[in-house]
Coordinates of C-alpha atoms in Angstrom, one line a residue:
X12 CA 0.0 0.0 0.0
X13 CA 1.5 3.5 -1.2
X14 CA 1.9 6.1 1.5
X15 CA 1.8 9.0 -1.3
X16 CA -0.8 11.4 -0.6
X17 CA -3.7 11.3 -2.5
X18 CA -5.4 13.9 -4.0
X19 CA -9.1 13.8 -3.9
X20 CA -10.1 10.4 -3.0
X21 CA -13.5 9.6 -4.1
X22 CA -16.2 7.5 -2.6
X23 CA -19.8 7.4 -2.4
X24 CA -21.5 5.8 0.1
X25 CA -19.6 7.2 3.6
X26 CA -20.8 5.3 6.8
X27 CA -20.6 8.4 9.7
X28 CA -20.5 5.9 13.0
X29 CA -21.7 8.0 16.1
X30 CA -23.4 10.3 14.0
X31 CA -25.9 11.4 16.5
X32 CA -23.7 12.4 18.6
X33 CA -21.7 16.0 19.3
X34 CA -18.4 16.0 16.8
X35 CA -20.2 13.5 14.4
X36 CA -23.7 15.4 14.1
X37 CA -21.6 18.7 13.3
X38 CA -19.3 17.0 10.3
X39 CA -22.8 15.4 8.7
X40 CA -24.1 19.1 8.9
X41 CA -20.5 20.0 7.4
X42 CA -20.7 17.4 4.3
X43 CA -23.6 18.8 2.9
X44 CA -23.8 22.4 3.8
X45 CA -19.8 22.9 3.5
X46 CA -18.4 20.5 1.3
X47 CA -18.2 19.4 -2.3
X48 CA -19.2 15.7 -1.4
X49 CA -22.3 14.6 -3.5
X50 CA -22.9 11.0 -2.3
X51 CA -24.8 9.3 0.4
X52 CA -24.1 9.3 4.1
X53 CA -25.1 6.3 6.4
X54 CA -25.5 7.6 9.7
X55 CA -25.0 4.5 12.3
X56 CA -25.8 5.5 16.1
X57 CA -27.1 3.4 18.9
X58 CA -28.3 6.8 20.5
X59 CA -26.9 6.5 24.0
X60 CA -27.9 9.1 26.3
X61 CA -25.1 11.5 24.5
X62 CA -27.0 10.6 21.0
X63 CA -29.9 13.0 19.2
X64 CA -31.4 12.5 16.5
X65 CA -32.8 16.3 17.0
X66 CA -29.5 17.4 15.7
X67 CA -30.2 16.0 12.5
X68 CA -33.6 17.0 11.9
X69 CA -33.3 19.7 8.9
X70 CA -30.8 17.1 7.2
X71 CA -33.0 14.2 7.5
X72 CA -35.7 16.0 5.7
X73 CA -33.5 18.7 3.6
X74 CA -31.5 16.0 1.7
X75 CA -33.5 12.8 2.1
X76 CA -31.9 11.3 -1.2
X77 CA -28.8 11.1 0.2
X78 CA -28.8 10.8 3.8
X79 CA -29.5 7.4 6.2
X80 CA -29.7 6.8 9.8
X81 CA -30.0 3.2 11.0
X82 CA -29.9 2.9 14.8
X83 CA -27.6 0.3 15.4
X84 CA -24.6 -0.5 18.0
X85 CA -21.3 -0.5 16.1
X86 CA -20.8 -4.1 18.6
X87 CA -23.4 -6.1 16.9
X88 CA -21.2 -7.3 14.1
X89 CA -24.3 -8.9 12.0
X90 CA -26.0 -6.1 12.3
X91 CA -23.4 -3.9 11.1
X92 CA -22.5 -6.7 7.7
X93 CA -26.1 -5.9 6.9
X94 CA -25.3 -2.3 6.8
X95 CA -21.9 -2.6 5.0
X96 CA -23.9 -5.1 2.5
X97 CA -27.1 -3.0 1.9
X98 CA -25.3 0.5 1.3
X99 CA -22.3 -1.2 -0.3
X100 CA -20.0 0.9 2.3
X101 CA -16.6 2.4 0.5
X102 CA -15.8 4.8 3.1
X103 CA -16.1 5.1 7.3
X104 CA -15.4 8.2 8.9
X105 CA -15.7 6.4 12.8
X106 CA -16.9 9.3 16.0
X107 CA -18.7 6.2 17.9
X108 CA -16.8 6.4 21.1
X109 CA -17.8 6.4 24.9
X110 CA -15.9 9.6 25.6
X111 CA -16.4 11.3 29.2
X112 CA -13.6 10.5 31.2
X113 CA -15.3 10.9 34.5
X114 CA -18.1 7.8 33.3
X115 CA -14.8 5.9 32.3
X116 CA -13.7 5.6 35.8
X117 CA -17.4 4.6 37.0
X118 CA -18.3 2.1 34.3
X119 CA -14.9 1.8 32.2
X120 CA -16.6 -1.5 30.8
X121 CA -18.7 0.5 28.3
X122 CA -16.0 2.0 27.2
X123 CA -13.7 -1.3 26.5
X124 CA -16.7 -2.4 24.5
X125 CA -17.4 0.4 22.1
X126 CA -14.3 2.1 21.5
X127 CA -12.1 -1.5 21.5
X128 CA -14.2 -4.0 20.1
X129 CA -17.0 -1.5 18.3
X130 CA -13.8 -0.3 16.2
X131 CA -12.1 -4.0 15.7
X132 CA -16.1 -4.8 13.9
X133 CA -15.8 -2.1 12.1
X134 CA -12.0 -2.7 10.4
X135 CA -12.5 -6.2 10.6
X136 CA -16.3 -5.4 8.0
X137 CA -14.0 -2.6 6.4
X138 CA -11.0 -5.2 5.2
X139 CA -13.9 -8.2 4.2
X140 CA -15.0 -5.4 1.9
X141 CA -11.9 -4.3 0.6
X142 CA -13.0 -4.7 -3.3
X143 CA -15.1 -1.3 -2.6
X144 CA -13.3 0.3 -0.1
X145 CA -11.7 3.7 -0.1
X146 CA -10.8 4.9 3.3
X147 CA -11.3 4.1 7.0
X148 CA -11.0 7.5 8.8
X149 CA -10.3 6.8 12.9
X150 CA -11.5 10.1 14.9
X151 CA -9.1 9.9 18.3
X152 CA -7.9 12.1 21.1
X153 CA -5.0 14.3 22.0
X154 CA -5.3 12.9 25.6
X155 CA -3.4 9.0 24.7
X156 CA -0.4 10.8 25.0
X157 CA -1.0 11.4 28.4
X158 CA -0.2 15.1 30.4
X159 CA 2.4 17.4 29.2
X160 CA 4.5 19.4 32.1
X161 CA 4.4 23.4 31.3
X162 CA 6.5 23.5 27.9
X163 CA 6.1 21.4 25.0
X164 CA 3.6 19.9 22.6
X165 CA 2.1 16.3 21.8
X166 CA 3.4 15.6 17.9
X167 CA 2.4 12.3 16.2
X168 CA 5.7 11.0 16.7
X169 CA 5.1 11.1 21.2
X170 CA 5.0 7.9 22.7
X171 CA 1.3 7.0 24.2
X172 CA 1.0 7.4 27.6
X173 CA -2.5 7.3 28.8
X174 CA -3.7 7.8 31.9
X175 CA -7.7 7.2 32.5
X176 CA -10.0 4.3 31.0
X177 CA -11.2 6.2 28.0
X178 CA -7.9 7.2 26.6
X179 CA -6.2 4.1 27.3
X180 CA -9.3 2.5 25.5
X181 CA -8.9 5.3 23.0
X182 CA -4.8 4.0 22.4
X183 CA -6.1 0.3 22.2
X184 CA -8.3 1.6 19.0
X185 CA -5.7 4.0 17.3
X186 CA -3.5 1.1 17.6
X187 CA -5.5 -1.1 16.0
X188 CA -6.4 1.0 13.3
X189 CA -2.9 0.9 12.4
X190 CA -2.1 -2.4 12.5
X191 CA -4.8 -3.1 9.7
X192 CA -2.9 -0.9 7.8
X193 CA 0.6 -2.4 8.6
X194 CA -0.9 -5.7 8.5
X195 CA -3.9 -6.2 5.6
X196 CA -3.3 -2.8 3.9
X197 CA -6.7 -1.3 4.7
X198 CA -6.8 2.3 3.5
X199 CA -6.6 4.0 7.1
X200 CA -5.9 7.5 8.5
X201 CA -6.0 8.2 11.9
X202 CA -6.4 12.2 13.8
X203 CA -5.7 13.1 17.2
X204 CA -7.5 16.2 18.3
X205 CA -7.5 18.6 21.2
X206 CA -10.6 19.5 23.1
X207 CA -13.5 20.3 21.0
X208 CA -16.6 23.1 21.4
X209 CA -19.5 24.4 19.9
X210 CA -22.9 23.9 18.9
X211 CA -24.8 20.2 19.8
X212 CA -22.3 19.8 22.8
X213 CA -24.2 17.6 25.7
X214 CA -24.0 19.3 28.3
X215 CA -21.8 16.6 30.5
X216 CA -18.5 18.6 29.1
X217 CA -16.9 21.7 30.7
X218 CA -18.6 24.6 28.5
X219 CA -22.2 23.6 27.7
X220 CA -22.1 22.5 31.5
X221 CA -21.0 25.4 32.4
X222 CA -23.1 27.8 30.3
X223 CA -26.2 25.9 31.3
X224 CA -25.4 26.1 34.8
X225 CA -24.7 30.0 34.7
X226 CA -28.4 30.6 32.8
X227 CA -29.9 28.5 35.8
X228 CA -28.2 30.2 38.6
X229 CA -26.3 26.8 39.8
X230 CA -22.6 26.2 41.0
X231 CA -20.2 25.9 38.5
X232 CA -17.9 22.7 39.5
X233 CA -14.4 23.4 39.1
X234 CA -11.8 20.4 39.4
X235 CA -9.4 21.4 41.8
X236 CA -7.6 24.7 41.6
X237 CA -8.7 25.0 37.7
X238 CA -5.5 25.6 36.3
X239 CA -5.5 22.8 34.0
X240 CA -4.7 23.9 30.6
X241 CA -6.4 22.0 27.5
X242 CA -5.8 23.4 24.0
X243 CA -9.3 24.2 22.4
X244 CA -10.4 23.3 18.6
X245 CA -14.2 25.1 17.7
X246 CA -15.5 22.1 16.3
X247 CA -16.6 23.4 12.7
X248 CA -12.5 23.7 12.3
X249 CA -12.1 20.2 13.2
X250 CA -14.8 18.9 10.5
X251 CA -13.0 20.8 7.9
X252 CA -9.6 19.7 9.3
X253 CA -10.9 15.5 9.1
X254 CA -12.8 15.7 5.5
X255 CA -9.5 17.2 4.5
X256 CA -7.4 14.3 6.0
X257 CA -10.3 11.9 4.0
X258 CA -10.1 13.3 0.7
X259 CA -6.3 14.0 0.9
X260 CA -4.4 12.5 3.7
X261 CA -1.6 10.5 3.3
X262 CA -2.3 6.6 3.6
X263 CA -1.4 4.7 6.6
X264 CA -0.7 8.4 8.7
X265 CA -1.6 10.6 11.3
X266 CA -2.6 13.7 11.7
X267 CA -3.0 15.8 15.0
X268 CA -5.6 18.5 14.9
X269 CA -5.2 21.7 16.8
X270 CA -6.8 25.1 17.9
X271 CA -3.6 27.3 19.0
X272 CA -6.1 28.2 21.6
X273 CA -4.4 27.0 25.1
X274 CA -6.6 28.1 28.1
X275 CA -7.0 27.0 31.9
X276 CA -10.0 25.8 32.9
X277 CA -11.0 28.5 35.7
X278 CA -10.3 31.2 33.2
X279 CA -12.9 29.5 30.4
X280 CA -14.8 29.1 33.4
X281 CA -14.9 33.3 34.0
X282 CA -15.3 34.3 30.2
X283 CA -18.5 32.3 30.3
X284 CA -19.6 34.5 33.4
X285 CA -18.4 37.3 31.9
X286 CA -20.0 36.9 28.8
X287 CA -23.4 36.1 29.9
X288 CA -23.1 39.1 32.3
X289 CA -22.7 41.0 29.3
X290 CA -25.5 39.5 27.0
X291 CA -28.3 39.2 29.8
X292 CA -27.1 42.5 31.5
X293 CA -29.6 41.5 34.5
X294 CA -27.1 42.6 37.4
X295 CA -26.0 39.0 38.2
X296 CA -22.4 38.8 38.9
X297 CA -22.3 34.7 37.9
X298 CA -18.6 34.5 38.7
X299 CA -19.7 34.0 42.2
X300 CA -21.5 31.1 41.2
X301 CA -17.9 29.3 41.2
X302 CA -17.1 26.5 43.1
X303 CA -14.1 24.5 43.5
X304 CA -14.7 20.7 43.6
X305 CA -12.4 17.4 44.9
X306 CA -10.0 17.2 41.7
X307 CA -10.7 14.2 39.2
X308 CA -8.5 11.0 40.2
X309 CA -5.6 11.2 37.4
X310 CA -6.6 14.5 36.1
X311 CA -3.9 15.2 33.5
X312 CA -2.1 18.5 34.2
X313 CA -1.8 20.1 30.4
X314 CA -2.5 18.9 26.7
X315 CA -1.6 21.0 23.4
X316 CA -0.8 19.5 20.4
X317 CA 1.5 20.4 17.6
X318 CA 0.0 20.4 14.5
X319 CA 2.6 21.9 11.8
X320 CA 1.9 18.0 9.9
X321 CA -1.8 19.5 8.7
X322 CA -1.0 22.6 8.2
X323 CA 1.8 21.3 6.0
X324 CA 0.7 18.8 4.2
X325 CA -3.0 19.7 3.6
X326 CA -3.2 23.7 4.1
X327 CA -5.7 23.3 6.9
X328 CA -5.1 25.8 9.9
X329 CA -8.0 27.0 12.5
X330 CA -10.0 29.7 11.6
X331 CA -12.1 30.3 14.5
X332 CA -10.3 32.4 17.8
X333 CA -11.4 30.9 20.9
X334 CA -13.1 34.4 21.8
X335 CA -15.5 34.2 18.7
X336 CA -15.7 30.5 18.7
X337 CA -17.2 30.9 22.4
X338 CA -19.6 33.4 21.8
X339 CA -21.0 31.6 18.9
X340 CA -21.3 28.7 20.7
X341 CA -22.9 30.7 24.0
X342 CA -25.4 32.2 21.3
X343 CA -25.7 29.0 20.4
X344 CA -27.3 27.4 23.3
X345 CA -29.4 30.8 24.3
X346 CA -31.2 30.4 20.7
X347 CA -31.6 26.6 21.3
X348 CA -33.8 26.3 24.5
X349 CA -36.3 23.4 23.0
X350 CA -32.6 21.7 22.4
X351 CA -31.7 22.3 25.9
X352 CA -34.6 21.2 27.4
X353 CA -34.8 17.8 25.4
X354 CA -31.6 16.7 26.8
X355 CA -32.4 17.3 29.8
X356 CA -33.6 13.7 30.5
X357 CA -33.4 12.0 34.1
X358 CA -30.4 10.4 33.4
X359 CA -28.7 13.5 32.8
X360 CA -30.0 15.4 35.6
X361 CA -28.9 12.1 37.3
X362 CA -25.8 11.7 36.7
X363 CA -25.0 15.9 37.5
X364 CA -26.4 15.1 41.1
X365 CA -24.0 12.4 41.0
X366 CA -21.3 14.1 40.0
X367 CA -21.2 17.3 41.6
X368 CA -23.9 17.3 44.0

């Protein structure tokens, strides 16, 4: 299998696996309001409590010719030949993933099952295909290399080194992925991305959480003394950045992905408060609303990745600043209240009790 990069790689029926869900409901919107692909899209989600088909709904009736959701788990491996068979499947861009790292320390076992063997189905479907097959594009983390100290930046040459359930599950999946390569040469690429925000967030992750919780006048949980430092990607950058790597990466390679937007925690935490102060201008001072909570066992210290490879190889760079990224997304969620409310289910408002209290 060459590793020469390939310029516009064609395909027409692309299976999206966790479709419903945050990062994978943004890059369907992406592929036919922002892209030049003209073919079908299978949309595979089990629609776990992070799942919503309500993210979908002016796609599934805008561009019903072309788009597909069958609710399926990406475990049942009969389930999913059908689906491979049926759509005659040349392309898998995977998102399915159990990905909050505080359920991986509660219940890591979900986590072994659908980010380990949900991606082994998947490759092991792909390569029994391989007559139609195009590409298999694996959607991973920045946090399997583990925590970086004060100076420095993950590359896609650093040694994994991860430290909770889901991104040591996460590793176990990137390196399968690349021994199908190595080993059957199955058209594969692979990204590693930092933190991701925006619109169709669940609002278990640190900005919908705590924008939600600022609106409603509740605490906003802090881990420890909130000067963690994650790098953060808007997430309409990171669909451009993967259909790029799709169409154009290099075979067999990975690609980190990258926002040049390297903040701590407590201070995302305050321009939320601030912002809202300024939008609502209802004399609430929501910064007191702060409150510092027992720190998450293994909490990695920093992540920010280097992502020169992209920018090198494909032209892609972020085009959204953190600032502008934030207050679309903050718009975002003030303009979707029947969204807000929907989530909202028992087992969210469950598990938050949990949680935090």
């Amino acid at each position: 299998m060459t590793k020469d990069k390939i310029r516009d790689r064609l395909f027409n029926n692309l299976m999206v696996t966790g479709g419903c869900g945050f990062i994978g409901s943004n890059f369907i919107h992406y592929l036919f309001k922002s892209s030049n692909y003209k073919g079908k899209v299978i949309n595979v989600d089990k629609l776990t409590y992070a799942g919503n088909l309500q993210n979908l709904e002016d796609i599934a009736s805008d561009y019903d010719q072309r788009y597909v959701f069958e609710k399926v788990d990406i475990c049942d491996a009969k389930k999913m030949e059908n689906i491979f068979s049926k759509y005659q499947i040349d392309a898998v861009c995977h998102f399915a993933a159990e990905s909050h790292v505080d359920r991986s320390i509660k219940t890591p076992e979900n986590f072994i099952q659908t980010n380990i063997v949900g991606t082994f189905n998947l490759l092991e479907l792909s390569k029994s295909h391989r007559d139609l097959f195009k590409i298999f594009h694996h959607v991973s983390t920045d946090e399997v290399y583990g925590s970086l100290g004060p100076e420095g930046y993950f590359s896609e040459n650093t040694p994994y080194r991860p430290n909770s359930p889901y991104s040591a599950s996460k590793a176990a999946s990137d390196h399968l992925v690349r021994a199908y390569f190595k080993t059957f040469g199955l058209p594969i690429t692979v990204s590693n991305c930092s933190n991701n925000y925006g619109a169709y967030q669940f609002p278990e992750k640190l900005i919908p959480l705590i924008i939600l919780n600022a609106l409603e006048g509740k605490q906003l949980p802090v881990y420890g003394d909130g000067k963690n430092i994650r790098d953060w990607l808007y997430v309409g950058d990171h669909c451009e950045a993967i259909w790029k790597i799709m169409v154009s990466g290099r075979l067999g390679e990975t690609y980190n992905i990258g926002g040049s937007a390297e903040m701590e925690n407590i201070l995302i935490v305050e321009m939320i408060c601030d912002m809202l102060d300024e939008i609502k201008r209802d004399g609430k001072k929501r910064r007191e609303l702060i409150t510092f909570v027992q720190d998450r066992p293994g909490h990695d210290r920093r992540y920010a990745v280097d992502f020169s490879k992209i920018q090198k190889e494909l032209d892609w760079f972020p085009k959204e600043s953190f600032k502008t990224g934030l207050q679309k997304t903050i718009e975002w969620y003030l303009n979707r209240p029947d969204w807000v409310e929907n989530v909202k289910t028992g087992s969210y408002m469950a598990w938050v009790k949990e949680q935090y209290g």
